Amino acid sequence: MATKADWQDATGKVWARSFDRTDRAFAGLTQIMLERLSSMPGETILDIGCGAGELSIALATARPHARITGIDVSSELIETSRRRGAACPNLAFECADAAIWTDPAFSPDLLTSRHGVMFFDDPAAAFGNFHAIAQAGGRLLFSCFRQPSLNAWVTEPSRLLDLPAPDDPFAPGPFVFADEDRTRSILSKAGWRDIAFEPVDFGFVVGAGDDPVSDALAFFRKIGPPARVLFEMDEAARDDALGRIARWLAGKPHDGGVLALPAAAWIVTARKAG
Ligand SMILES: C[S@@+](CC[C@H](N)C(=O)[O-])C[C@H]1O[C@@H](n2cnc3c(N)ncnc32)[C@H](O)[C@@H]1O
């Protein structure tokens, strides 16, 4: 699916150029995450796999006395985050592998991530590292996708392109933490306590404006599992595939010019023993 190496290369570059589209896609989820985070204490906050930095910037703005660090493996995404967050004096971004990152001067009491924890080669080791660097009593809150069948925004274009199901459903990628029991076991073995799963449904915005279907086709050419396949097709095959996706999208409601498709996430919370 998507590995650390993909994020350090083409996938990270595309996301850095497309942050307006990805922030828009996740807007419904972001709002819910920020609501949940607003009731959690946190003075030293780590945003794991921060991407283009929207969540980090929102937290730094809401908590001017807190210190926020966003960390990501993609140098292009970190450059983009630094540019976008330049007005926040309490915000820093670092390009590093979060699975092994430590900073003795930065022990977080709140660790968060909007869909940035799903790409570790060894998730148990990564969550063990987050537990090790967290302060006693520190909180964890992250989002990830629930099962593919609840996420038509990705399953339907994949079906229309005849993409095979991944050989290993637990390989790094969007659905690696879809299974609640498996994720609970990983977190628990890593030392996390009070693990809870909140299911959240939201509209994943793929297109908007005067022609939301064309806008959505541009989205699918850049973002998500079908993007690479579309890129590698010859022009005729790509036009044919995009035509199939366009016909499917045309049947979807475009409320106020916004084309949003069903998406389902977990908001996972946990705590390090105090
Ligand atoms: C689906 S994107 C989410 C980005 C961002 N949190 C957002 O909501 O826009 C996943 C992010 O995780 C980052 N990532 C993947 N593996 C990582 C690792 N080992 N350490 C740090 N970041 C990683 C990617 O570079 C990418 O920015």
mmCIF file of C-alpha atoms and ligand atoms in Angstrom:
data_model
loop_
_atom_site.group_PDB
_atom_site.id
_atom_site.type_symbol
_atom_site.label_atom_id
_atom_site.label_comp_id
_atom_site.label_asym_id
_atom_site.label_seq_id
_atom_site.Cartn_x
_atom_site.Cartn_y
_atom_site.Cartn_z
ATOM 1 C CA MET A 1 0.000 0.000 0.000
ATOM 2 C CA ALA A 2 1.952 3.113 1.167
ATOM 3 C CA THR A 3 5.300 2.720 2.887
ATOM 4 C CA LYS A 4 7.604 5.151 4.656
ATOM 5 C CA ALA A 5 9.716 5.181 1.469
ATOM 6 C CA ASP A 6 6.657 6.190 -0.621
ATOM 7 C CA TRP A 7 5.954 9.080 1.754
ATOM 8 C CA GLN A 8 9.588 10.204 1.604
ATOM 9 C CA ASP A 9 9.335 10.244 -2.174
ATOM 10 C CA ALA A 10 6.454 10.773 -4.633
ATOM 11 C CA THR A 11 3.506 10.402 -2.236
ATOM 12 C CA GLY A 12 4.868 13.034 0.154
ATOM 13 C CA LYS A 13 5.579 15.397 -2.758
ATOM 14 C CA VAL A 14 2.042 15.056 -4.104
ATOM 15 C CA TRP A 15 0.496 15.597 -0.653
ATOM 16 C CA ALA A 16 2.702 18.669 -0.129
ATOM 17 C CA ARG A 17 1.404 20.169 -3.383
ATOM 18 C CA SER A 18 -2.201 19.148 -2.638
ATOM 19 C CA PHE A 19 -2.686 20.093 1.015
ATOM 20 C CA ASP A 20 -5.683 22.273 0.178
ATOM 21 C CA ARG A 21 -7.406 19.175 -1.198
ATOM 22 C CA THR A 22 -6.410 16.832 1.650
ATOM 23 C CA ASP A 23 -7.338 19.340 4.378
ATOM 24 C CA ARG A 24 -10.677 19.835 2.626
ATOM 25 C CA ALA A 25 -11.226 16.065 2.398
ATOM 26 C CA PHE A 26 -10.638 15.605 6.138
ATOM 27 C CA ALA A 27 -12.416 18.786 7.301
ATOM 28 C CA GLY A 28 -15.364 16.945 8.895
ATOM 29 C CA LEU A 29 -13.039 14.662 10.838
ATOM 30 C CA THR A 30 -10.707 17.501 11.836
ATOM 31 C CA GLN A 31 -13.560 19.378 13.453
ATOM 32 C CA ILE A 32 -14.486 16.345 15.578
ATOM 33 C CA MET A 33 -10.852 15.671 16.525
ATOM 34 C CA LEU A 34 -10.329 19.284 17.605
ATOM 35 C CA GLU A 35 -13.489 19.104 19.733
ATOM 36 C CA ARG A 36 -12.235 15.927 21.448
ATOM 37 C CA LEU A 37 -8.746 17.375 21.893
ATOM 38 C CA SER A 38 -10.122 20.606 23.381
ATOM 39 C CA SER A 39 -11.163 18.735 26.529
ATOM 40 C CA MET A 40 -7.739 17.133 26.988
ATOM 41 C CA PRO A 41 -4.911 18.796 28.888
ATOM 42 C CA GLY A 42 -1.672 19.203 26.934
ATOM 43 C CA GLU A 43 1.219 21.625 27.240
ATOM 44 C CA THR A 44 3.786 19.642 25.248
ATOM 45 C CA ILE A 45 2.068 18.194 22.200
ATOM 46 C CA LEU A 46 3.412 15.889 19.495
ATOM 47 C CA ASP A 47 1.593 15.636 16.132
ATOM 48 C CA ILE A 48 2.730 12.328 14.603
ATOM 49 C CA GLY A 49 2.888 12.136 10.790
ATOM 50 C CA CYS A 50 1.775 15.777 10.729
ATOM 51 C CA GLY A 51 1.760 16.035 6.925
ATOM 52 C CA ALA A 52 1.203 19.628 5.813
ATOM 53 C CA GLY A 53 0.580 20.663 9.422
ATOM 54 C CA GLU A 54 -3.082 21.623 9.635
ATOM 55 C CA LEU A 55 -3.717 19.891 12.987
ATOM 56 C CA SER A 56 -0.432 21.169 14.502
ATOM 57 C CA ILE A 57 -1.234 24.730 13.457
ATOM 58 C CA ALA A 58 -4.779 24.530 14.842
ATOM 59 C CA LEU A 59 -3.453 23.261 18.187
ATOM 60 C CA ALA A 60 -0.682 25.886 18.345
ATOM 61 C CA THR A 61 -3.221 28.618 17.635
ATOM 62 C CA ALA A 62 -5.726 27.325 20.213
ATOM 63 C CA ARG A 63 -3.040 26.848 22.912
ATOM 64 C CA PRO A 64 -0.596 29.752 22.688
ATOM 65 C CA HIS A 65 1.128 28.677 25.926
ATOM 66 C CA ALA A 66 1.664 25.076 24.812
ATOM 67 C CA ARG A 67 4.633 23.821 22.784
ATOM 68 C CA ILE A 68 3.685 21.840 19.679
ATOM 69 C CA THR A 69 6.009 19.725 17.540
ATOM 70 C CA GLY A 70 4.870 18.205 14.263
ATOM 71 C CA ILE A 71 6.964 15.359 12.913
ATOM 72 C CA ASP A 72 6.917 13.772 9.480
ATOM 73 C CA VAL A 73 9.208 11.668 7.250
ATOM 74 C CA SER A 74 8.542 13.732 4.130
ATOM 75 C CA SER A 75 10.901 16.696 3.761
ATOM 76 C CA GLU A 76 8.492 18.356 1.287
ATOM 77 C CA LEU A 77 5.613 18.092 3.758
ATOM 78 C CA ILE A 78 7.774 19.464 6.571
ATOM 79 C CA GLU A 79 8.855 22.411 4.379
ATOM 80 C CA THR A 80 5.186 23.063 3.608
ATOM 81 C CA SER A 81 4.246 22.845 7.308
ATOM 82 C CA ARG A 82 6.998 25.262 8.288
ATOM 83 C CA ARG A 83 5.798 27.742 5.676
ATOM 84 C CA ARG A 84 2.163 27.446 6.746
ATOM 85 C CA GLY A 85 2.946 27.582 10.479
ATOM 86 C CA ALA A 86 5.514 30.389 10.336
ATOM 87 C CA ALA A 87 3.264 32.766 12.305
ATOM 88 C CA CYS A 88 3.080 30.433 15.351
ATOM 89 C CA PRO A 89 6.020 31.002 17.730
ATOM 90 C CA ASN A 90 5.099 27.931 19.815
ATOM 91 C CA LEU A 91 5.256 25.521 16.866
ATOM 92 C CA ALA A 92 8.170 23.514 15.431
ATOM 93 C CA PHE A 93 8.334 20.904 12.702
ATOM 94 C CA GLU A 94 10.909 18.140 12.341
ATOM 95 C CA CYS A 95 11.635 15.785 9.495
ATOM 96 C CA ALA A 96 12.218 12.377 11.095
ATOM 97 C CA ASP A 97 10.863 8.868 11.440
ATOM 98 C CA ALA A 98 8.367 9.171 14.300
ATOM 99 C CA ALA A 99 8.694 5.455 15.073
ATOM 100 C CA ILE A 100 12.175 5.995 16.510
ATOM 101 C CA TRP A 101 12.194 9.757 17.232
ATOM 102 C CA THR A 102 13.210 10.956 20.674
ATOM 103 C CA ASP A 103 14.140 14.355 22.057
ATOM 104 C CA PRO A 104 15.155 14.519 25.728
ATOM 105 C CA ALA A 105 13.983 18.153 25.793
ATOM 106 C CA PHE A 106 10.498 17.266 24.499
ATOM 107 C CA SER A 107 8.509 14.696 26.440
ATOM 108 C CA PRO A 108 4.892 15.064 25.270
ATOM 109 C CA ASP A 109 1.887 14.989 27.600
ATOM 110 C CA LEU A 110 -0.431 14.808 24.570
ATOM 111 C CA LEU A 111 0.333 12.812 21.410
ATOM 112 C CA THR A 112 -2.016 13.129 18.486
ATOM 113 C CA SER A 113 -2.303 12.324 14.800
ATOM 114 C CA ARG A 114 -4.815 12.758 12.015
ATOM 115 C CA HIS A 115 -4.284 9.579 10.004
ATOM 116 C CA GLY A 116 -0.470 9.794 10.351
ATOM 117 C CA VAL A 117 0.194 6.568 12.298
ATOM 118 C CA MET A 118 -0.837 3.958 9.711
ATOM 119 C CA PHE A 119 2.414 3.538 7.803
ATOM 120 C CA PHE A 120 4.912 2.060 10.279
ATOM 121 C CA ASP A 121 6.754 -1.151 9.329
ATOM 122 C CA ASP A 122 6.454 -2.247 12.947
ATOM 123 C CA PRO A 123 3.440 -0.531 14.580
ATOM 124 C CA ALA A 124 4.042 -2.218 17.959
ATOM 125 C CA ALA A 125 7.574 -0.803 18.122
ATOM 126 C CA ALA A 126 6.374 2.656 17.017
ATOM 127 C CA PHE A 127 3.632 2.796 19.680
ATOM 128 C CA GLY A 128 6.175 1.486 22.189
ATOM 129 C CA ASN A 129 8.384 4.455 21.309
ATOM 130 C CA PHE A 130 5.467 6.893 21.720
ATOM 131 C CA HIS A 131 4.749 5.346 25.123
ATOM 132 C CA ALA A 132 8.427 5.608 26.114
ATOM 133 C CA ILE A 133 8.729 9.306 25.200
ATOM 134 C CA ALA A 134 5.336 10.328 26.708
ATOM 135 C CA GLN A 135 5.129 11.879 30.161
ATOM 136 C CA ALA A 136 3.593 9.769 32.927
ATOM 137 C CA GLY A 137 -0.176 10.201 32.598
ATOM 138 C CA GLY A 138 0.257 11.382 28.995
ATOM 139 C CA ARG A 139 -2.678 11.069 26.580
ATOM 140 C CA LEU A 140 -2.834 9.669 23.059
ATOM 141 C CA LEU A 141 -5.559 10.557 20.530
ATOM 142 C CA PHE A 142 -5.322 9.562 16.882
ATOM 143 C CA SER A 143 -7.615 8.902 13.936
ATOM 144 C CA CYS A 144 -7.429 6.095 11.390
ATOM 145 C CA PHE A 145 -9.865 4.561 8.908
ATOM 146 C CA ARG A 146 -12.381 1.875 9.844
ATOM 147 C CA GLN A 147 -12.955 -1.056 7.507
ATOM 148 C CA PRO A 148 -12.839 -0.558 3.715
ATOM 149 C CA SER A 149 -16.525 -1.440 3.208
ATOM 150 C CA LEU A 150 -17.459 1.728 5.160
ATOM 151 C CA ASN A 151 -15.152 3.933 3.076
ATOM 152 C CA ALA A 152 -16.771 4.196 -0.347
ATOM 153 C CA TRP A 153 -14.458 7.102 -1.237
ATOM 154 C CA VAL A 154 -11.672 4.540 -1.676
ATOM 155 C CA THR A 155 -13.348 1.180 -2.229
ATOM 156 C CA GLU A 156 -15.597 2.249 -5.093
ATOM 157 C CA PRO A 157 -12.919 3.884 -7.298
ATOM 158 C CA SER A 158 -10.677 0.880 -6.541
ATOM 159 C CA ARG A 159 -13.451 -1.483 -7.662
ATOM 160 C CA LEU A 160 -14.070 0.563 -10.820
ATOM 161 C CA LEU A 161 -10.338 0.248 -11.624
ATOM 162 C CA ASP A 162 -10.293 -3.497 -10.808
ATOM 163 C CA LEU A 163 -7.594 -2.967 -8.185
ATOM 164 C CA PRO A 164 -6.846 -6.234 -6.364
ATOM 165 C CA ALA A 165 -7.364 -6.337 -2.592
ATOM 166 C CA PRO A 166 -4.008 -6.053 -0.802
ATOM 167 C CA ASP A 167 -2.324 -9.450 -0.159
ATOM 168 C CA ASP A 168 -1.734 -8.476 3.456
ATOM 169 C CA PRO A 169 -4.617 -6.455 4.972
ATOM 170 C CA PHE A 170 -2.295 -5.451 7.826
ATOM 171 C CA ALA A 171 0.478 -4.073 5.603
ATOM 172 C CA PRO A 172 1.192 -0.358 6.214
ATOM 173 C CA GLY A 173 -1.644 1.591 4.621
ATOM 174 C CA PRO A 174 -4.983 3.279 5.200
ATOM 175 C CA PHE A 175 -6.712 0.246 6.772
ATOM 176 C CA VAL A 176 -3.950 -1.163 8.956
ATOM 177 C CA PHE A 177 -5.822 -0.195 12.163
ATOM 178 C CA ALA A 178 -9.352 -0.886 10.930
ATOM 179 C CA ASP A 179 -9.659 -3.955 13.162
ATOM 180 C CA GLU A 180 -10.425 -2.767 16.691
ATOM 181 C CA ASP A 181 -9.229 -5.914 18.505
ATOM 182 C CA ARG A 182 -5.916 -6.022 16.684
ATOM 183 C CA THR A 183 -5.244 -2.323 17.255
ATOM 184 C CA ARG A 184 -6.179 -2.618 20.928
ATOM 185 C CA SER A 185 -3.734 -5.497 21.298
ATOM 186 C CA ILE A 186 -0.904 -3.517 19.635
ATOM 187 C CA LEU A 187 -1.490 -0.494 21.885
ATOM 188 C CA SER A 188 -1.865 -2.596 24.995
ATOM 189 C CA LYS A 189 1.369 -4.519 24.357
ATOM 190 C CA ALA A 190 3.089 -1.162 23.820
ATOM 191 C CA GLY A 191 2.068 -0.182 27.358
ATOM 192 C CA TRP A 192 -0.949 2.073 26.687
ATOM 193 C CA ARG A 193 -3.930 1.882 29.075
ATOM 194 C CA ASP A 194 -7.607 3.015 29.025
ATOM 195 C CA ILE A 195 -7.756 2.303 25.287
ATOM 196 C CA ALA A 196 -11.046 3.419 23.718
ATOM 197 C CA PHE A 197 -12.437 3.489 20.177
ATOM 198 C CA GLU A 198 -15.008 6.036 19.013
ATOM 199 C CA PRO A 199 -16.516 5.399 15.573
ATOM 200 C CA VAL A 200 -16.892 8.592 13.557
ATOM 201 C CA ASP A 201 -18.578 8.924 10.152
ATOM 202 C CA PHE A 202 -17.866 11.939 7.989
ATOM 203 C CA GLY A 203 -18.207 13.192 4.434
ATOM 204 C CA PHE A 204 -14.846 12.883 2.668
ATOM 205 C CA VAL A 205 -14.878 15.886 0.333
ATOM 206 C CA VAL A 206 -13.392 14.924 -3.021
ATOM 207 C CA GLY A 207 -14.779 17.724 -5.174
ATOM 208 C CA ALA A 208 -16.344 21.171 -4.966
ATOM 209 C CA GLY A 209 -17.017 24.286 -7.020
ATOM 210 C CA ASP A 210 -18.832 24.788 -10.323
ATOM 211 C CA ASP A 211 -17.915 21.328 -11.587
ATOM 212 C CA PRO A 212 -17.430 19.097 -8.528
ATOM 213 C CA VAL A 213 -17.161 15.913 -10.621
ATOM 214 C CA SER A 214 -14.164 17.224 -12.606
ATOM 215 C CA ASP A 215 -12.670 18.527 -9.389
ATOM 216 C CA ALA A 216 -13.106 15.061 -7.829
ATOM 217 C CA LEU A 217 -11.433 13.391 -10.819
ATOM 218 C CA ALA A 218 -8.444 15.696 -10.285
ATOM 219 C CA PHE A 219 -8.461 14.587 -6.625
ATOM 220 C CA PHE A 220 -8.452 10.880 -7.499
ATOM 221 C CA ARG A 221 -5.567 11.410 -9.937
ATOM 222 C CA LYS A 222 -3.449 12.673 -7.031
ATOM 223 C CA ILE A 223 -4.683 11.164 -3.756
ATOM 224 C CA GLY A 224 -5.519 7.666 -2.542
ATOM 225 C CA PRO A 225 -4.794 4.112 -3.703
ATOM 226 C CA PRO A 226 -6.139 4.560 -7.288
ATOM 227 C CA ALA A 227 -3.816 7.534 -7.996
ATOM 228 C CA ARG A 228 -0.694 5.497 -8.733
ATOM 229 C CA VAL A 229 -2.579 3.070 -10.984
ATOM 230 C CA LEU A 230 -4.127 5.956 -12.924
ATOM 231 C CA PHE A 231 -0.672 7.543 -13.285
ATOM 232 C CA GLU A 232 0.833 4.346 -14.701
ATOM 233 C CA MET A 233 -1.960 3.771 -17.279
ATOM 234 C CA ASP A 234 -1.602 4.820 -20.901
ATOM 235 C CA GLU A 235 -3.749 7.761 -21.903
ATOM 236 C CA ALA A 236 -6.593 5.751 -23.473
ATOM 237 C CA ALA A 237 -6.891 3.410 -20.478
ATOM 238 C CA ARG A 238 -6.763 6.363 -18.097
ATOM 239 C CA ASP A 239 -9.503 8.237 -19.972
ATOM 240 C CA ASP A 240 -11.649 5.114 -19.888
ATOM 241 C CA ALA A 241 -11.057 4.595 -16.139
ATOM 242 C CA LEU A 242 -11.739 8.248 -15.344
ATOM 243 C CA GLY A 243 -14.943 8.013 -17.397
ATOM 244 C CA ARG A 244 -16.124 5.125 -15.205
ATOM 245 C CA ILE A 245 -15.345 7.074 -12.030
ATOM 246 C CA ALA A 246 -17.025 10.203 -13.450
ATOM 247 C CA ARG A 247 -20.244 8.288 -14.216
ATOM 248 C CA TRP A 248 -20.293 6.909 -10.675
ATOM 249 C CA LEU A 249 -19.643 10.366 -9.173
ATOM 250 C CA ALA A 250 -22.311 11.999 -11.325
ATOM 251 C CA GLY A 251 -24.929 9.923 -9.492
ATOM 252 C CA LYS A 252 -23.850 11.259 -6.095
ATOM 253 C CA PRO A 253 -25.492 14.259 -4.439
ATOM 254 C CA HIS A 254 -23.528 17.505 -4.832
ATOM 255 C CA ASP A 255 -24.904 19.457 -1.895
ATOM 256 C CA GLY A 256 -24.207 23.144 -2.510
ATOM 257 C CA GLY A 257 -21.540 22.224 -5.052
ATOM 258 C CA VAL A 258 -19.717 19.950 -2.576
ATOM 259 C CA LEU A 259 -19.163 16.309 -3.483
ATOM 260 C CA ALA A 260 -18.546 14.326 -0.302
ATOM 261 C CA LEU A 261 -18.340 10.525 -0.170
ATOM 262 C CA PRO A 262 -18.911 8.223 2.828
ATOM 263 C CA ALA A 263 -15.891 7.795 5.091
ATOM 264 C CA ALA A 264 -15.595 6.075 8.454
ATOM 265 C CA ALA A 265 -12.828 6.532 11.006
ATOM 266 C CA TRP A 266 -11.896 5.543 14.512
ATOM 267 C CA ILE A 267 -10.846 8.124 17.021
ATOM 268 C CA VAL A 268 -8.617 6.074 19.285
ATOM 269 C CA THR A 269 -7.678 7.336 22.736
ATOM 270 C CA ALA A 270 -5.333 5.893 25.365
ATOM 271 C CA ARG A 271 -3.301 6.951 28.389
ATOM 272 C CA LYS A 272 0.136 6.202 29.828
ATOM 273 C CA ALA A 273 -0.097 5.149 33.462
ATOM 274 C CA GLY A 274 0.609 8.101 35.771
HETATM 275 C C1 LIG B 1 -2.366 10.104 5.378
HETATM 276 S S1 LIG B 1 -1.062 11.246 5.644
HETATM 277 C C2 LIG B 1 -1.720 12.274 6.924
HETATM 278 C C3 LIG B 1 -0.981 13.580 7.026
HETATM 279 C C4 LIG B 1 -1.570 14.578 8.029
HETATM 280 N N1 LIG B 1 -1.606 14.053 9.370
HETATM 281 C C5 LIG B 1 -2.930 15.034 7.576
HETATM 282 O O1 LIG B 1 -3.924 14.715 8.236
HETATM 283 O O2 LIG B 1 -3.008 15.714 6.534
HETATM 284 C C6 LIG B 1 0.121 10.263 6.528
HETATM 285 C C7 LIG B 1 1.354 11.023 6.965
HETATM 286 O O3 LIG B 1 2.197 10.181 7.759
HETATM 287 C C8 LIG B 1 3.542 10.455 7.406
HETATM 288 N N2 LIG B 1 4.398 9.317 7.790
HETATM 289 C C9 LIG B 1 4.398 8.068 7.259
HETATM 290 N N3 LIG B 1 5.303 7.292 7.901
HETATM 291 C C10 LIG B 1 5.882 8.084 8.855
HETATM 292 C C11 LIG B 1 6.895 7.864 9.836
HETATM 293 N N4 LIG B 1 7.504 6.684 9.955
HETATM 294 N N5 LIG B 1 7.246 8.907 10.642
HETATM 295 C C12 LIG B 1 6.660 10.125 10.501
HETATM 296 N N6 LIG B 1 5.696 10.389 9.586
HETATM 297 C C13 LIG B 1 5.311 9.370 8.775
HETATM 298 C C14 LIG B 1 3.486 10.721 5.917
HETATM 299 O O4 LIG B 1 4.624 11.366 5.411
HETATM 300 C C15 LIG B 1 2.198 11.532 5.810
HETATM 301 O O5 LIG B 1 2.421 12.898 5.960
#
